mmCIF file with all atom_site columns, C-alpha atoms and ligand atoms in Angstrom:
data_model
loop_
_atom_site.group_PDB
_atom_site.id
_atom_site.type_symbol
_atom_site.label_atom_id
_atom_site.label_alt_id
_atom_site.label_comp_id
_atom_site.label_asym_id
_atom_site.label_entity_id
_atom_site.label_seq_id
_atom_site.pdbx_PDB_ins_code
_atom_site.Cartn_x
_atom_site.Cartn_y
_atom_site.Cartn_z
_atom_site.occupancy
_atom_site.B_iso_or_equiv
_atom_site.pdbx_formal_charge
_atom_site.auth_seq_id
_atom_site.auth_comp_id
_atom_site.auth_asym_id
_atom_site.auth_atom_id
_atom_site.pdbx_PDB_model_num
ATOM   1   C  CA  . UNK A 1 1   ? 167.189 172.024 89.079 1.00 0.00 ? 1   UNK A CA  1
ATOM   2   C  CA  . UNK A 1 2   ? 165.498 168.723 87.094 1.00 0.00 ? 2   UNK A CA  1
ATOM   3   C  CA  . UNK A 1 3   ? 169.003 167.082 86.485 1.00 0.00 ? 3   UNK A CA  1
ATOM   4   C  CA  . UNK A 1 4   ? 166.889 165.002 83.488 1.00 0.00 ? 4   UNK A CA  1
ATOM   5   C  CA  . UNK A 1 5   ? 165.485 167.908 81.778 1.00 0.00 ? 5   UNK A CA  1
ATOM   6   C  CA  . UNK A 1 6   ? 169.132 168.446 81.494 1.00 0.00 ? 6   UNK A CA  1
ATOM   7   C  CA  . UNK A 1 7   ? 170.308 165.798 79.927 1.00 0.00 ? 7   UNK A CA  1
ATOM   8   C  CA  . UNK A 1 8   ? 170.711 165.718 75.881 1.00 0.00 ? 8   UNK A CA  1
ATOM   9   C  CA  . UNK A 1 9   ? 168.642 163.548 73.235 1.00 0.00 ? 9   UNK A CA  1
ATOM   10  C  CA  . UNK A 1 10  ? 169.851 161.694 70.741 1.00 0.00 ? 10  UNK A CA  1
ATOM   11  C  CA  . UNK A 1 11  ? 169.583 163.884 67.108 1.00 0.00 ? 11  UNK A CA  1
ATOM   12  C  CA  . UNK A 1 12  ? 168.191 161.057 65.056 1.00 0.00 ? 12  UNK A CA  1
ATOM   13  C  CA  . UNK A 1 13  ? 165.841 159.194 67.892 1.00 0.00 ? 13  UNK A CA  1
ATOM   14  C  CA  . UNK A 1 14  ? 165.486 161.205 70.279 1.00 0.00 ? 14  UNK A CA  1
ATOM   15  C  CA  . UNK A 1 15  ? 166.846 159.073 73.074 1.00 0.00 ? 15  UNK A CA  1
ATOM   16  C  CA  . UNK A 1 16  ? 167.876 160.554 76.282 1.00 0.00 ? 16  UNK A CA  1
ATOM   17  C  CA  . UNK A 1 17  ? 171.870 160.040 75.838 1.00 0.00 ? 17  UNK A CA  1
ATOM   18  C  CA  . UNK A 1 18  ? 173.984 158.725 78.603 1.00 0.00 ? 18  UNK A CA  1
ATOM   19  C  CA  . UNK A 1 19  ? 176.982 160.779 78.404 1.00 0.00 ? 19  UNK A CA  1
ATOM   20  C  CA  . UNK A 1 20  ? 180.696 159.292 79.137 1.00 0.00 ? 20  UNK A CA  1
ATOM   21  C  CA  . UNK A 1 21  ? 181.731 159.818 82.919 1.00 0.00 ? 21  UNK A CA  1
ATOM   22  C  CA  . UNK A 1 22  ? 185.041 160.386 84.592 1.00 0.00 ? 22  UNK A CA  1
ATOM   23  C  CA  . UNK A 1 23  ? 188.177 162.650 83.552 1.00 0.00 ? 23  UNK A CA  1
ATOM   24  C  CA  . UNK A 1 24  ? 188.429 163.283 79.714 1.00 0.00 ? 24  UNK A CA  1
ATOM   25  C  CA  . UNK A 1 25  ? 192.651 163.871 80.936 1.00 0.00 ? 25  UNK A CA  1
ATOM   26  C  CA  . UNK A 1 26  ? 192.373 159.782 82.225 1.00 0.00 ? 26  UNK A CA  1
ATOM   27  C  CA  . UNK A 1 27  ? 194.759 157.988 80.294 1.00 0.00 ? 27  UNK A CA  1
ATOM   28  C  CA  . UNK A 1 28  ? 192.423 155.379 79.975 1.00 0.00 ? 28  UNK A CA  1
ATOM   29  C  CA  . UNK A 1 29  ? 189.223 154.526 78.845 1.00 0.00 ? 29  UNK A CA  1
ATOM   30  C  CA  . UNK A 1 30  ? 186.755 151.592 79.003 1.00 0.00 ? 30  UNK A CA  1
ATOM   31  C  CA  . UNK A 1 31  ? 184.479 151.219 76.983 1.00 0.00 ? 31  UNK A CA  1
ATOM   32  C  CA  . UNK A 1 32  ? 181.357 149.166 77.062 1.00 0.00 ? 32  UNK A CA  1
ATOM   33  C  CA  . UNK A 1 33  ? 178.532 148.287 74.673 1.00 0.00 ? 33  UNK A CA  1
ATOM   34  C  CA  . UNK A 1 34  ? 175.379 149.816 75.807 1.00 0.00 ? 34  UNK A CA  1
ATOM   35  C  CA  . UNK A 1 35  ? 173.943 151.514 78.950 1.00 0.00 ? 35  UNK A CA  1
ATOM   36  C  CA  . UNK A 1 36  ? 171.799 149.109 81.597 1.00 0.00 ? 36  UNK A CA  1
ATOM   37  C  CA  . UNK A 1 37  ? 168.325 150.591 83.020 1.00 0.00 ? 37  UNK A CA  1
ATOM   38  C  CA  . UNK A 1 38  ? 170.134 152.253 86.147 1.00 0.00 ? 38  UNK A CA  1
ATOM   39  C  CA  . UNK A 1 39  ? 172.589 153.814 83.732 1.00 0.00 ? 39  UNK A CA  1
ATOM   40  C  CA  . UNK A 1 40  ? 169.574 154.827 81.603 1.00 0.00 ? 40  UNK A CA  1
ATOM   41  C  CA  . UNK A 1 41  ? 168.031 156.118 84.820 1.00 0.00 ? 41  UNK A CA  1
ATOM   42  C  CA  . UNK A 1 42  ? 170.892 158.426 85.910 1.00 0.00 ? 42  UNK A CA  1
ATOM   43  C  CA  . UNK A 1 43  ? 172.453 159.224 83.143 1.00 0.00 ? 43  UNK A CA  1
ATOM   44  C  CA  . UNK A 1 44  ? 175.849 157.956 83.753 1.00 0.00 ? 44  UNK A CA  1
ATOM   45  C  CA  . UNK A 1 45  ? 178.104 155.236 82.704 1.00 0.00 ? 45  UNK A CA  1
ATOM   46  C  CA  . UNK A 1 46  ? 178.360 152.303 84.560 1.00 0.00 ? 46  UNK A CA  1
ATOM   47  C  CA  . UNK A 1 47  ? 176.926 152.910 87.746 1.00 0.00 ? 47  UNK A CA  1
ATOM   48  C  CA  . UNK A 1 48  ? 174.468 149.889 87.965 1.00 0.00 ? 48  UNK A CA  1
ATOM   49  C  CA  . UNK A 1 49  ? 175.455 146.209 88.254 1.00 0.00 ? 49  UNK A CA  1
ATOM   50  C  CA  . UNK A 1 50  ? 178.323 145.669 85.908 1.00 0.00 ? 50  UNK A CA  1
ATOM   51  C  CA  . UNK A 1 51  ? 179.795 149.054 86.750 1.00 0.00 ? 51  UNK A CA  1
ATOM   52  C  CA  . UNK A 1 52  ? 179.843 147.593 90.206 1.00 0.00 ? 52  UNK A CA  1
ATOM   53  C  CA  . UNK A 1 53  ? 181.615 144.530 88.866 1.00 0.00 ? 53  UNK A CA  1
ATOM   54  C  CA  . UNK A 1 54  ? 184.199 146.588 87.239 1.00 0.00 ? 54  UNK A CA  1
ATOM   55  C  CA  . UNK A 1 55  ? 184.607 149.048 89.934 1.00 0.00 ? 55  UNK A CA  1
ATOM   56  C  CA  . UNK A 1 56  ? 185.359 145.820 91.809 1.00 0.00 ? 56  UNK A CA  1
ATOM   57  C  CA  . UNK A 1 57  ? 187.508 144.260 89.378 1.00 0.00 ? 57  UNK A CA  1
ATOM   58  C  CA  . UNK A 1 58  ? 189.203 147.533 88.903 1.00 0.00 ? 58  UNK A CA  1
ATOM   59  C  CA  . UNK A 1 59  ? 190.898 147.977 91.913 1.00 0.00 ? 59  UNK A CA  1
ATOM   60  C  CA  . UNK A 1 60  ? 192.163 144.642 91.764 1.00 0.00 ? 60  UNK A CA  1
ATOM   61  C  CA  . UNK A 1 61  ? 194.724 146.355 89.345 1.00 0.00 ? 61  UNK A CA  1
ATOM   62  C  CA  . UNK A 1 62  ? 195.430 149.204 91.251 1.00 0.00 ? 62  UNK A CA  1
ATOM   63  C  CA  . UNK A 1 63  ? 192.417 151.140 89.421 1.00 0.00 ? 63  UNK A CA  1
ATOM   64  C  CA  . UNK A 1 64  ? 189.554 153.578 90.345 1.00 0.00 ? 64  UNK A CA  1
ATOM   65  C  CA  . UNK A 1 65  ? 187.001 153.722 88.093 1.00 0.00 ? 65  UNK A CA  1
ATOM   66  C  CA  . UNK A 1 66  ? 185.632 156.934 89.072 1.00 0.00 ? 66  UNK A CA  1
ATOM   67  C  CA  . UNK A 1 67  ? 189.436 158.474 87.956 1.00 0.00 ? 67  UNK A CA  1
ATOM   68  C  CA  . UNK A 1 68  ? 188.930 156.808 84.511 1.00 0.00 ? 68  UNK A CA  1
ATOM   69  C  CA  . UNK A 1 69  ? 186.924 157.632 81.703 1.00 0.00 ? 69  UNK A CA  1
ATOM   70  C  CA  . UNK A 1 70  ? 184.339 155.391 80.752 1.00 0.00 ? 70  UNK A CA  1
ATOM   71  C  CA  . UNK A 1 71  ? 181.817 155.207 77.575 1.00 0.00 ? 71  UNK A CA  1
ATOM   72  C  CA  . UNK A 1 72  ? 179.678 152.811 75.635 1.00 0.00 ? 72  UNK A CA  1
ATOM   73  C  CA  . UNK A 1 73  ? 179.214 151.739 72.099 1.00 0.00 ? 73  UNK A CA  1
ATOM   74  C  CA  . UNK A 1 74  ? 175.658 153.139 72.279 1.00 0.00 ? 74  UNK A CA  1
ATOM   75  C  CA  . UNK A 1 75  ? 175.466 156.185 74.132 1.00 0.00 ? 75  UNK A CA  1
ATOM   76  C  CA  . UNK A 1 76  ? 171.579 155.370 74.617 1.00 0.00 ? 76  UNK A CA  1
ATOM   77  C  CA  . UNK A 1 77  ? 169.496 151.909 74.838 1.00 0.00 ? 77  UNK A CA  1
ATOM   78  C  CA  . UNK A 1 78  ? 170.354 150.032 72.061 1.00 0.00 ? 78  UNK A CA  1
ATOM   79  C  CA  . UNK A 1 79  ? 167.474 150.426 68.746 1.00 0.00 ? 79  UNK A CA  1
ATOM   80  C  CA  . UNK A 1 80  ? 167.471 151.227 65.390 1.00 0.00 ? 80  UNK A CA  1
ATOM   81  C  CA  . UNK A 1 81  ? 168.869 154.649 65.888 1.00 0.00 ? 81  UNK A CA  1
ATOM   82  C  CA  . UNK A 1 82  ? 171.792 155.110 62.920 1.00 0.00 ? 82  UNK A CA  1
ATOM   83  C  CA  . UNK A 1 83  ? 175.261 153.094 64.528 1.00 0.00 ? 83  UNK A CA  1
ATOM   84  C  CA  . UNK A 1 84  ? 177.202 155.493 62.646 1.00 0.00 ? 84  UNK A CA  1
ATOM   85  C  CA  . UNK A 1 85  ? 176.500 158.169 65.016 1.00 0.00 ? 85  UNK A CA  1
ATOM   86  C  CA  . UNK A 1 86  ? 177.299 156.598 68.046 1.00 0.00 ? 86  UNK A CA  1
ATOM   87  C  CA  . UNK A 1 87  ? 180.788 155.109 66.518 1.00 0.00 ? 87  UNK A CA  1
ATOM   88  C  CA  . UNK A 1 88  ? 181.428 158.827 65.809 1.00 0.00 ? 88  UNK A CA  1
ATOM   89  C  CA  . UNK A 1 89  ? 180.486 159.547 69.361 1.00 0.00 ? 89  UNK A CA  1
ATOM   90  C  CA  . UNK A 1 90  ? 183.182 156.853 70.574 1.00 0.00 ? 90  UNK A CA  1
ATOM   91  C  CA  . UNK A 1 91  ? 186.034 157.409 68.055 1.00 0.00 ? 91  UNK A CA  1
ATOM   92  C  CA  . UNK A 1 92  ? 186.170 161.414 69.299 1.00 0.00 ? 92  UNK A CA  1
ATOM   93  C  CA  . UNK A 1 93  ? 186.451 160.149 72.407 1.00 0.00 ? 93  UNK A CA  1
ATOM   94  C  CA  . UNK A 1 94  ? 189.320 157.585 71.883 1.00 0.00 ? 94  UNK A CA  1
ATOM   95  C  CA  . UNK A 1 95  ? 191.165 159.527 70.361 1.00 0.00 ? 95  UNK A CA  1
ATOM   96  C  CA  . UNK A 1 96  ? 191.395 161.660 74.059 1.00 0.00 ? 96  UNK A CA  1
ATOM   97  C  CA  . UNK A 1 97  ? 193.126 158.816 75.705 1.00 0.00 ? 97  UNK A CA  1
ATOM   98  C  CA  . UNK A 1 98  ? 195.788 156.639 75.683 1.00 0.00 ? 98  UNK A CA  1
ATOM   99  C  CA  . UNK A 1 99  ? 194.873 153.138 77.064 1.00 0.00 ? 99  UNK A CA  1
ATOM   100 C  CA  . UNK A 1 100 ? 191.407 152.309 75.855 1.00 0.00 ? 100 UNK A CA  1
ATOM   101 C  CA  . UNK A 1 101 ? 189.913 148.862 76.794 1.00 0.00 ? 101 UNK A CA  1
ATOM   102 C  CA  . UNK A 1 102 ? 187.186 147.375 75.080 1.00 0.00 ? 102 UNK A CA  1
ATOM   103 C  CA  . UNK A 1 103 ? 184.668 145.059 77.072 1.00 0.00 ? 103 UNK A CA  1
ATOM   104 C  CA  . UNK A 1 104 ? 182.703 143.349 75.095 1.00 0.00 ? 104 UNK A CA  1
ATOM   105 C  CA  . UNK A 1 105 ? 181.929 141.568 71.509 1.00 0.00 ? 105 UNK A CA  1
ATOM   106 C  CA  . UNK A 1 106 ? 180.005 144.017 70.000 1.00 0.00 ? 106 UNK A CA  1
ATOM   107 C  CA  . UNK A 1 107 ? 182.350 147.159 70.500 1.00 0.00 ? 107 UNK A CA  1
ATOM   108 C  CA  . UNK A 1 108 ? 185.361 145.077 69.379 1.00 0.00 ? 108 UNK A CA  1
ATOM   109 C  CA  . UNK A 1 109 ? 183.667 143.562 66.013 1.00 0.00 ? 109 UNK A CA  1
ATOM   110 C  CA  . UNK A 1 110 ? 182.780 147.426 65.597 1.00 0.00 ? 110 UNK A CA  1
ATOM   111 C  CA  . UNK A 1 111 ? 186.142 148.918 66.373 1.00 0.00 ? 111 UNK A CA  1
ATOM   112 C  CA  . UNK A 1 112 ? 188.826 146.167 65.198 1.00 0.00 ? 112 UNK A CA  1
ATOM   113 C  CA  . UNK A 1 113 ? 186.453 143.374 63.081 1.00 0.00 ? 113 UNK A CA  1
ATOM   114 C  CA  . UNK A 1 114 ? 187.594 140.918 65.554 1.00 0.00 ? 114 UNK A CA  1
ATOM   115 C  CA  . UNK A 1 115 ? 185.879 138.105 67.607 1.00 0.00 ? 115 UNK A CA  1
ATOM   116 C  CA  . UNK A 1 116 ? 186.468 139.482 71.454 1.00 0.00 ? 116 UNK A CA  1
ATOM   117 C  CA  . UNK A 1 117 ? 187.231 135.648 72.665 1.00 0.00 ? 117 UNK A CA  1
ATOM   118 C  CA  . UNK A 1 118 ? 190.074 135.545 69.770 1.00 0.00 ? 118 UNK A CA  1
ATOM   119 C  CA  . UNK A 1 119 ? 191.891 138.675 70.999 1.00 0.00 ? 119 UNK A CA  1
ATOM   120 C  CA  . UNK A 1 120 ? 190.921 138.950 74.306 1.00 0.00 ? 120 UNK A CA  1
ATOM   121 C  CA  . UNK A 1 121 ? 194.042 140.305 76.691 1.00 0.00 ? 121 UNK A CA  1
ATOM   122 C  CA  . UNK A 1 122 ? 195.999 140.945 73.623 1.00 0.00 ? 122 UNK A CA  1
ATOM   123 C  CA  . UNK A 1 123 ? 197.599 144.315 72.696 1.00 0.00 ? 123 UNK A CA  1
ATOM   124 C  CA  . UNK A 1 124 ? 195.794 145.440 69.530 1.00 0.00 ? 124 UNK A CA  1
ATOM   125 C  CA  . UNK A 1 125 ? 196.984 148.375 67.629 1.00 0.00 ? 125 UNK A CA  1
ATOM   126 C  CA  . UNK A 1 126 ? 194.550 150.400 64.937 1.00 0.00 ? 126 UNK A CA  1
ATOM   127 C  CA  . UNK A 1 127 ? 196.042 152.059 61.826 1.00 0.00 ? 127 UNK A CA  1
ATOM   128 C  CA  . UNK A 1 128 ? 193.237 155.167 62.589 1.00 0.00 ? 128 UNK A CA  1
ATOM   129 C  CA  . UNK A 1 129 ? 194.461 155.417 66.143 1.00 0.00 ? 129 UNK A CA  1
ATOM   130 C  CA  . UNK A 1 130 ? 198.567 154.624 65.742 1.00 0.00 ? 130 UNK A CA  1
ATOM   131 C  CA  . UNK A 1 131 ? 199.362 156.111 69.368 1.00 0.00 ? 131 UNK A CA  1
ATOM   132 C  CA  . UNK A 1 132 ? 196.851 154.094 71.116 1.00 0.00 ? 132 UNK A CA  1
ATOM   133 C  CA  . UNK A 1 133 ? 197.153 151.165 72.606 1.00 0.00 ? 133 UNK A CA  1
ATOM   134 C  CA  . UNK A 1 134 ? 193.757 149.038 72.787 1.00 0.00 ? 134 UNK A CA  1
ATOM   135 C  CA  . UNK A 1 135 ? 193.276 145.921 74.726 1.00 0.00 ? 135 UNK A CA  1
ATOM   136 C  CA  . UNK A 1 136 ? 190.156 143.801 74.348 1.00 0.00 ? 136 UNK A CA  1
ATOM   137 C  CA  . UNK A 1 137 ? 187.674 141.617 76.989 1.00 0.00 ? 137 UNK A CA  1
ATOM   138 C  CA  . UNK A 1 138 ? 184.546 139.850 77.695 1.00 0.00 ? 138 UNK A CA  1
ATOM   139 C  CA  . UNK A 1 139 ? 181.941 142.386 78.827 1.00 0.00 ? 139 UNK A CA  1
ATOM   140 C  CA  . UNK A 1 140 ? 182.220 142.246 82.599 1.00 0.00 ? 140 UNK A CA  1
ATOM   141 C  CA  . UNK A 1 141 ? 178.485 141.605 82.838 1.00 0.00 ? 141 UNK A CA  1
ATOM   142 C  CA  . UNK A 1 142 ? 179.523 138.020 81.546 1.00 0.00 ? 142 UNK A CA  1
ATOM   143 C  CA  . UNK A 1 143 ? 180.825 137.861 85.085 1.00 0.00 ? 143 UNK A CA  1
ATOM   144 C  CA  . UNK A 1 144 ? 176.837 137.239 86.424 1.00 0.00 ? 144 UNK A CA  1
ATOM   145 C  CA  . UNK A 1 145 ? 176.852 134.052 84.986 1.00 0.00 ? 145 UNK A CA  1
ATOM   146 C  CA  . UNK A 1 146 ? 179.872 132.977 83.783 1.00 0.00 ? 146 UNK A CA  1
ATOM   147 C  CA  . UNK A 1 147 ? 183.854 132.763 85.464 1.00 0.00 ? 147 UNK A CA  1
ATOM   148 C  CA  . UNK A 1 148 ? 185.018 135.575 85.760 1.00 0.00 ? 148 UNK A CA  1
ATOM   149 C  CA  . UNK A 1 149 ? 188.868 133.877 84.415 1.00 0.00 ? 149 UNK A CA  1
ATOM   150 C  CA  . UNK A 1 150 ? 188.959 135.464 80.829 1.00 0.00 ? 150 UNK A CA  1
ATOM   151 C  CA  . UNK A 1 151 ? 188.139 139.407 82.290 1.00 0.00 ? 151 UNK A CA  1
ATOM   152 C  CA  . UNK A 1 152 ? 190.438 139.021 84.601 1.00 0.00 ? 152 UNK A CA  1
ATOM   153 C  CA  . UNK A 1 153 ? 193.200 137.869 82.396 1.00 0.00 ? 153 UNK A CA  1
ATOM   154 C  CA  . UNK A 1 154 ? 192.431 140.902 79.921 1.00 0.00 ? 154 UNK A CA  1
ATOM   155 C  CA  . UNK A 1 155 ? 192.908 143.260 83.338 1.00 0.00 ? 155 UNK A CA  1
ATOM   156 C  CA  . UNK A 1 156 ? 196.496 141.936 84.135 1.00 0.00 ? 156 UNK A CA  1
ATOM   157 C  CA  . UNK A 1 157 ? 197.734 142.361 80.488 1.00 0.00 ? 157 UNK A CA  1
ATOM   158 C  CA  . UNK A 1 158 ? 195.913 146.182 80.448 1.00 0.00 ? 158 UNK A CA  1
ATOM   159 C  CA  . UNK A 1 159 ? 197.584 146.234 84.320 1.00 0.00 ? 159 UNK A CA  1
ATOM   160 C  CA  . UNK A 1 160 ? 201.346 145.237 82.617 1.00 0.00 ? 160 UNK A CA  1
ATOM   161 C  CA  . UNK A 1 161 ? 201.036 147.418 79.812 1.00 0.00 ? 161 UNK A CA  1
ATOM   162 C  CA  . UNK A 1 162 ? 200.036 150.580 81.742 1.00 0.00 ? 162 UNK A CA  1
ATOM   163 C  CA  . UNK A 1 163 ? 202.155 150.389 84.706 1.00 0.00 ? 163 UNK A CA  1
HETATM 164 ZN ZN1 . ZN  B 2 .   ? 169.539 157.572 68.816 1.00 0.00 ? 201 ZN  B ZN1 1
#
């Protein structure tokens, strides 16, 4: 069977959506801000460069990120499609887990109105979500060009609190 003629389009652009991976039971879920061209390619979350980076970064903490859940802020390449919808998309999904952290600026500005670098590693808790606990970091595909210090940082806190 054509896997892509499988796949689902986005309602207002017509986007071919990339649809979260992993266990919806996970107790956690990362979320990032939009797919790459190899997630756009296969359909799945993370599974080009950066997912490689956290996959990496991930078991650093005792993680695998094929047992986690894993999303993005834009569930397609990111256009002028309505944000609304693909906040809905994300907030259903949130509210399946327990542990959700968010990597990157964009998804945290969206989600808590905060700057990622002020809040970064910090335990944040949302008056729409009271029982979950959200941590924030850099998006890991900072880690091509910058240190990877900061992600890392975020990790051990996340690590801490879910242990
Ligand atoms: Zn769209």
């Amino acid at each position: 069977m054509d896997k892509k003629r499988m796949r689902d389009r986005c309602p207002n652009c017509g986007d071919l959506l990339i649809n979260p991976s992993g266990p919806q039971s996970s107790p956690y879920l990362f979320v990032g801000e939009f797919p790459g061209m190899e997630e756009i390619r296969q359909g799945n979350t993370f599974v080009g460069i950066t997912g490689s980076i956290l996959n990496r970064e991930l078991a650093r903490i005792g993680l695998q990120l094929s047992a986690c859940r894993s999303i993005n802020l834009w569930q397609h390449a990111k256009n002028d499609c309505d944000l609304e919808f693909h906040i809905n998309k994300l907030t259903q999904e949130i509210r399946k887990h327990k542990y959700v952290l968010l990597m990157g600026s964009d998804v945290t500005q969206v989600l808590l109105g905060k700057n990622v670098m002020d809040i970064s590693g910090m335990k944040v808790k949302i008056a729409l979500f009271p029982k979950i606990v959200f941590y924030a970091s850099p998006n890991p595909a900072i880690l091509l060009h910058a240190p990877i210090g900061e992600f890392r940082l975020a990790l051990q806190r996340f690590k801490k609190e879910i242990k």
